Amino acid sequence: MAAAAAAGRVLVYGGRGALGSQCVQYFKSRNWWVASIDLAANEEASANVVVRVTESFPEQAEQVTAEVGKLLGEEKLDAILCVAGGWAGGSAKAKSLYKNCDLMWKQSVWTSTISSHLATKHLKEGGLLTLTGAQAALSGTPGMIGYGMAKGAVHQLCQSLAGASSGLPSGSAAVAILPVTLDTPANRKSMPDADFSSWTSLEFIAETFYDWITRKNRPNSGSLIQVITTGGKTELVAAHL
């Protein structure tokens, strides 16, 4: 499909994960041009940037930034959806503390930082950047130190991006979603006895992104939006720190 014929253009960071794949599928079904950034290609996407694994943040960030620049040229994006991330538990006493903190930082903070810089270069005026925080990280997370610390950093980044001198294009918005638990295959496998009616469907998140991009109920820039599901019904509730 020629890019000119697309209804819109969106970049999904983490486009091979459960939520990212749902977003790619959702926007493609609506005739959008969708690029995926991840450690492997998503064959459903219109284009892919494959991230090289490295221990150096500047090295990884520069590789992704350069490849996205080549891919887009002068074309601008309606939205950048950063849905990369992961989960690891452990207290400050855990043997895996250092390893898990490093992993959480790479999965959530590296990706969110790169997405933010890409937004300053490639987002349209009035465009949308979404980041993925966590409702649990609104308070202490003693049983998952690395996860809470990384997600707390994402919340702070989102609020910083709302400032007038953040570098984002005029009229654009940075909004973080703070889910409780997403209904993914991995979560179902690891928590088979959980109450799935309190988990949020991936399609709901994709639909919410679509609404916000098209300016339907878009929150103010810097908003931290809790995604709370009870009895199969999902509400979006702004968090106030």
Tab-separated table of C-alpha atoms in Angstrom:
chain	number	residue	atom	x	y	z
A	1	MET	CA	0.000	0.000	0.000
A	2	ALA	CA	1.404	3.386	-0.933
A	3	ALA	CA	2.027	5.616	2.056
A	4	ALA	CA	-0.017	8.412	0.457
A	5	ALA	CA	-3.124	6.213	0.574
A	6	ALA	CA	-2.856	5.554	4.308
A	7	ALA	CA	-5.475	6.961	6.675
A	8	GLY	CA	-2.717	7.843	9.132
A	9	ARG	CA	0.824	6.974	10.201
A	10	VAL	CA	1.832	5.445	13.511
A	11	LEU	CA	5.045	4.053	14.997
A	12	VAL	CA	4.722	1.237	17.552
A	13	TYR	CA	7.766	0.758	19.800
A	14	GLY	CA	7.546	-2.818	21.047
A	15	GLY	CA	5.512	-3.888	18.022
A	16	ARG	CA	6.260	-7.601	18.459
A	17	GLY	CA	4.995	-7.858	22.049
A	18	ALA	CA	1.432	-8.793	22.979
A	19	LEU	CA	0.116	-5.217	23.213
A	20	GLY	CA	2.320	-3.996	20.368
A	21	SER	CA	1.114	-6.744	18.027
A	22	GLN	CA	-2.491	-5.860	18.887
A	23	CYS	CA	-1.795	-2.195	18.073
A	24	VAL	CA	-0.154	-3.084	14.749
A	25	GLN	CA	-3.112	-5.284	13.822
A	26	TYR	CA	-5.700	-2.704	14.956
A	27	PHE	CA	-4.250	0.216	13.014
A	28	LYS	CA	-3.478	-1.860	9.921
A	29	SER	CA	-7.134	-2.956	9.844
A	30	ARG	CA	-8.060	0.728	9.649
A	31	ASN	CA	-5.808	1.349	6.656
A	32	TRP	CA	-3.033	3.046	8.617
A	33	TRP	CA	0.659	2.861	7.763
A	34	VAL	CA	2.248	1.181	10.796
A	35	ALA	CA	5.952	0.834	11.562
A	36	SER	CA	7.172	-1.508	14.297
A	37	ILE	CA	10.340	-1.153	16.363
A	38	ASP	CA	11.391	-4.270	18.271
A	39	LEU	CA	14.108	-6.896	18.663
A	40	ALA	CA	12.506	-8.818	15.763
A	41	ALA	CA	10.301	-7.828	12.834
A	42	ASN	CA	6.498	-7.919	12.925
A	43	GLU	CA	5.481	-9.267	9.522
A	44	GLU	CA	2.069	-7.556	9.745
A	45	ALA	CA	3.638	-4.104	9.984
A	46	SER	CA	4.099	-1.839	6.964
A	47	ALA	CA	7.774	-1.392	7.906
A	48	ASN	CA	10.162	-2.542	10.625
A	49	VAL	CA	13.168	-1.258	12.507
A	50	VAL	CA	14.951	-4.158	14.214
A	51	VAL	CA	16.793	-3.120	17.371
A	52	ARG	CA	20.329	-4.417	17.855
A	53	VAL	CA	20.949	-5.775	21.358
A	54	THR	CA	23.736	-3.863	23.082
A	55	GLU	CA	24.788	-2.978	26.625
A	56	SER	CA	25.273	0.655	25.571
A	57	PHE	CA	22.214	2.908	25.706
A	58	PRO	CA	23.678	5.629	23.427
A	59	GLU	CA	24.649	2.961	20.885
A	60	GLN	CA	21.161	1.429	20.809
A	61	ALA	CA	19.426	4.810	20.827
A	62	GLU	CA	21.526	6.132	17.955
A	63	GLN	CA	20.950	2.981	15.874
A	64	VAL	CA	17.176	3.195	16.278
A	65	THR	CA	17.092	6.967	15.742
A	66	ALA	CA	19.156	6.712	12.549
A	67	GLU	CA	17.079	3.864	11.096
A	68	VAL	CA	13.769	5.584	11.879
A	69	GLY	CA	15.119	8.737	10.237
A	70	LYS	CA	15.998	6.807	7.072
A	71	LEU	CA	12.615	5.082	7.082
A	72	LEU	CA	10.520	8.222	7.482
A	73	GLY	CA	12.527	10.877	5.665
A	74	GLU	CA	10.374	14.019	5.718
A	75	GLU	CA	7.137	12.128	6.505
A	76	LYS	CA	5.555	12.951	9.855
A	77	LEU	CA	3.697	10.629	12.221
A	78	ASP	CA	0.268	11.013	13.785
A	79	ALA	CA	1.418	9.045	16.822
A	80	ILE	CA	4.234	7.146	18.495
A	81	LEU	CA	2.995	4.386	20.802
A	82	CYS	CA	5.664	3.123	23.191
A	83	VAL	CA	4.285	-0.174	24.457
A	84	ALA	CA	7.619	-1.905	25.047
A	85	GLY	CA	8.241	-3.263	28.524
A	86	GLY	CA	8.254	-6.312	30.707
A	87	TRP	CA	8.039	-7.439	34.310
A	88	ALA	CA	10.467	-8.809	36.866
A	89	GLY	CA	9.956	-9.169	40.599
A	90	GLY	CA	12.306	-9.155	43.546
A	91	SER	CA	12.975	-7.159	46.723
A	92	ALA	CA	16.159	-5.223	47.476
A	93	LYS	CA	17.479	-8.440	49.061
A	94	ALA	CA	16.977	-10.589	45.952
A	95	LYS	CA	20.020	-12.153	44.312
A	96	SER	CA	18.550	-11.126	40.967
A	97	LEU	CA	18.180	-7.440	41.982
A	98	TYR	CA	20.954	-6.030	39.805
A	99	LYS	CA	20.071	-8.127	36.785
A	100	ASN	CA	16.353	-7.366	37.045
A	101	CYS	CA	16.860	-3.634	37.595
A	102	ASP	CA	19.080	-3.538	34.518
A	103	LEU	CA	16.474	-5.427	32.468
A	104	MET	CA	13.590	-3.207	33.617
A	105	TRP	CA	15.565	-0.060	32.842
A	106	LYS	CA	16.368	-1.308	29.336
A	107	GLN	CA	12.818	-2.455	28.586
A	108	SER	CA	10.952	0.575	29.931
A	109	VAL	CA	13.254	3.582	30.327
A	110	TRP	CA	15.490	3.121	27.283
A	111	THR	CA	12.498	2.605	25.008
A	112	SER	CA	10.512	5.511	26.470
A	113	THR	CA	13.487	7.859	26.179
A	114	ILE	CA	14.113	6.905	22.547
A	115	SER	CA	10.395	7.264	21.753
A	116	SER	CA	10.402	10.745	23.305
A	117	HIS	CA	13.339	11.870	21.181
A	118	LEU	CA	11.768	10.369	18.051
A	119	ALA	CA	8.620	12.376	18.841
A	120	THR	CA	10.610	15.626	18.791
A	121	LYS	CA	11.881	14.764	15.307
A	122	HIS	CA	9.029	12.956	13.577
A	123	LEU	CA	5.691	13.692	15.278
A	124	LYS	CA	3.215	16.005	13.569
A	125	GLU	CA	2.120	19.168	15.316
A	126	GLY	CA	-0.852	18.087	17.421
A	127	GLY	CA	0.375	14.473	17.416
A	128	LEU	CA	0.348	11.959	20.256
A	129	LEU	CA	3.089	10.142	22.162
A	130	THR	CA	1.977	7.407	24.548
A	131	LEU	CA	4.223	5.848	27.173
A	132	THR	CA	3.517	2.791	29.312
A	133	GLY	CA	3.723	3.203	33.063
A	134	ALA	CA	2.107	1.065	35.749
A	135	GLN	CA	-0.614	1.682	38.292
A	136	ALA	CA	1.406	-0.229	40.902
A	137	ALA	CA	4.270	2.292	40.595
A	138	LEU	CA	2.110	5.140	41.931
A	139	SER	CA	3.251	3.859	45.334
A	140	GLY	CA	6.036	1.687	46.695
A	141	THR	CA	6.681	-1.693	45.086
A	142	PRO	CA	8.835	-3.565	47.639
A	143	GLY	CA	8.320	-6.930	45.959
A	144	MET	CA	9.326	-5.651	42.525
A	145	ILE	CA	11.944	-2.963	43.099
A	146	GLY	CA	13.349	-2.725	39.568
A	147	TYR	CA	9.925	-2.690	37.911
A	148	GLY	CA	8.523	0.029	40.165
A	149	MET	CA	11.627	2.177	39.829
A	150	ALA	CA	11.612	1.980	36.029
A	151	LYS	CA	7.881	2.664	35.721
A	152	GLY	CA	8.186	5.564	38.178
A	153	ALA	CA	10.815	7.042	35.866
A	154	VAL	CA	8.423	6.696	32.914
A	155	HIS	CA	5.744	8.594	34.864
A	156	GLN	CA	8.203	11.406	35.578
A	157	LEU	CA	9.303	11.513	31.927
A	158	CYS	CA	5.696	11.847	30.779
A	159	GLN	CA	5.120	14.792	33.098
A	160	SER	CA	8.344	16.457	31.964
A	161	LEU	CA	7.327	16.135	28.313
A	162	ALA	CA	4.192	18.195	29.022
A	163	GLY	CA	6.331	21.245	29.770
A	164	ALA	CA	6.508	24.076	27.243
A	165	SER	CA	10.249	23.633	26.663
A	166	SER	CA	10.252	19.808	26.437
A	167	GLY	CA	10.982	19.780	22.701
A	168	LEU	CA	7.744	18.109	21.586
A	169	PRO	CA	5.986	19.631	18.552
A	170	SER	CA	3.395	22.363	19.043
A	171	GLY	CA	0.010	21.118	20.227
A	172	SER	CA	1.201	17.543	20.700
A	173	ALA	CA	0.557	15.503	23.837
A	174	ALA	CA	2.481	12.953	25.872
A	175	VAL	CA	0.180	10.638	27.833
A	176	ALA	CA	1.104	7.582	29.916
A	177	ILE	CA	-1.199	4.630	30.424
A	178	LEU	CA	-0.930	2.973	33.834
A	179	PRO	CA	-2.490	-0.503	33.536
A	180	VAL	CA	-3.068	-2.814	36.484
A	181	THR	CA	-2.867	-6.133	34.584
A	182	LEU	CA	-3.145	-6.625	30.828
A	183	ASP	CA	-4.846	-9.751	29.505
A	184	THR	CA	-1.917	-11.303	27.656
A	185	PRO	CA	-1.091	-14.959	26.947
A	186	ALA	CA	2.028	-14.688	29.132
A	187	ASN	CA	0.050	-13.315	32.086
A	188	ARG	CA	-2.579	-16.039	31.755
A	189	LYS	CA	0.152	-18.680	31.714
A	190	SER	CA	1.941	-17.272	34.769
A	191	MET	CA	-1.267	-16.547	36.758
A	192	PRO	CA	-3.763	-19.240	35.666
A	193	ASP	CA	-5.931	-18.900	38.797
A	194	ALA	CA	-6.294	-15.104	38.674
A	195	ASP	CA	-9.573	-13.219	38.200
A	196	PHE	CA	-9.382	-12.470	34.473
A	197	SER	CA	-12.410	-10.166	34.731
A	198	SER	CA	-10.090	-7.648	36.430
A	199	TRP	CA	-7.625	-7.742	33.535
A	200	THR	CA	-7.706	-5.219	30.693
A	201	SER	CA	-8.139	-6.436	27.121
A	202	LEU	CA	-5.447	-5.461	24.628
A	203	GLU	CA	-8.085	-4.355	22.139
A	204	PHE	CA	-9.439	-1.840	24.654
A	205	ILE	CA	-5.983	-0.258	24.874
A	206	ALA	CA	-5.610	-0.136	21.068
A	207	GLU	CA	-9.077	1.429	20.735
A	208	THR	CA	-8.222	3.983	23.418
A	209	PHE	CA	-5.051	4.954	21.550
A	210	TYR	CA	-7.067	5.368	18.353
A	211	ASP	CA	-9.560	7.625	20.128
A	212	TRP	CA	-6.814	9.780	21.604
A	213	ILE	CA	-4.985	10.079	18.278
A	214	THR	CA	-8.215	11.215	16.610
A	215	ARG	CA	-8.760	13.654	19.520
A	216	LYS	CA	-11.699	11.832	21.064
A	217	ASN	CA	-11.411	12.275	24.847
A	218	ARG	CA	-7.653	12.873	24.577
A	219	PRO	CA	-6.227	13.641	28.044
A	220	ASN	CA	-4.072	16.689	28.641
A	221	SER	CA	-0.374	16.307	27.949
A	222	GLY	CA	1.473	14.911	30.950
A	223	SER	CA	-1.523	12.899	32.155
A	224	LEU	CA	-0.995	9.577	33.906
A	225	ILE	CA	-4.085	7.537	33.062
A	226	GLN	CA	-4.846	4.519	35.246
A	227	VAL	CA	-6.504	1.666	33.353
A	228	ILE	CA	-8.732	-0.089	35.877
A	229	THR	CA	-10.878	-3.103	34.960
A	230	THR	CA	-13.534	-4.508	37.288
A	231	GLY	CA	-15.984	-7.232	36.313
A	232	GLY	CA	-14.948	-6.957	32.685
A	233	LYS	CA	-15.648	-3.197	32.546
A	234	THR	CA	-12.694	-0.847	32.076
A	235	GLU	CA	-12.406	2.739	33.276
A	236	LEU	CA	-9.758	5.362	32.569
A	237	VAL	CA	-8.932	7.313	35.727
A	238	ALA	CA	-6.393	10.143	35.889
A	239	ALA	CA	-3.788	9.800	38.642
A	240	HIS	CA	-2.825	12.872	40.645
A	241	LEU	CA	0.613	12.780	42.228
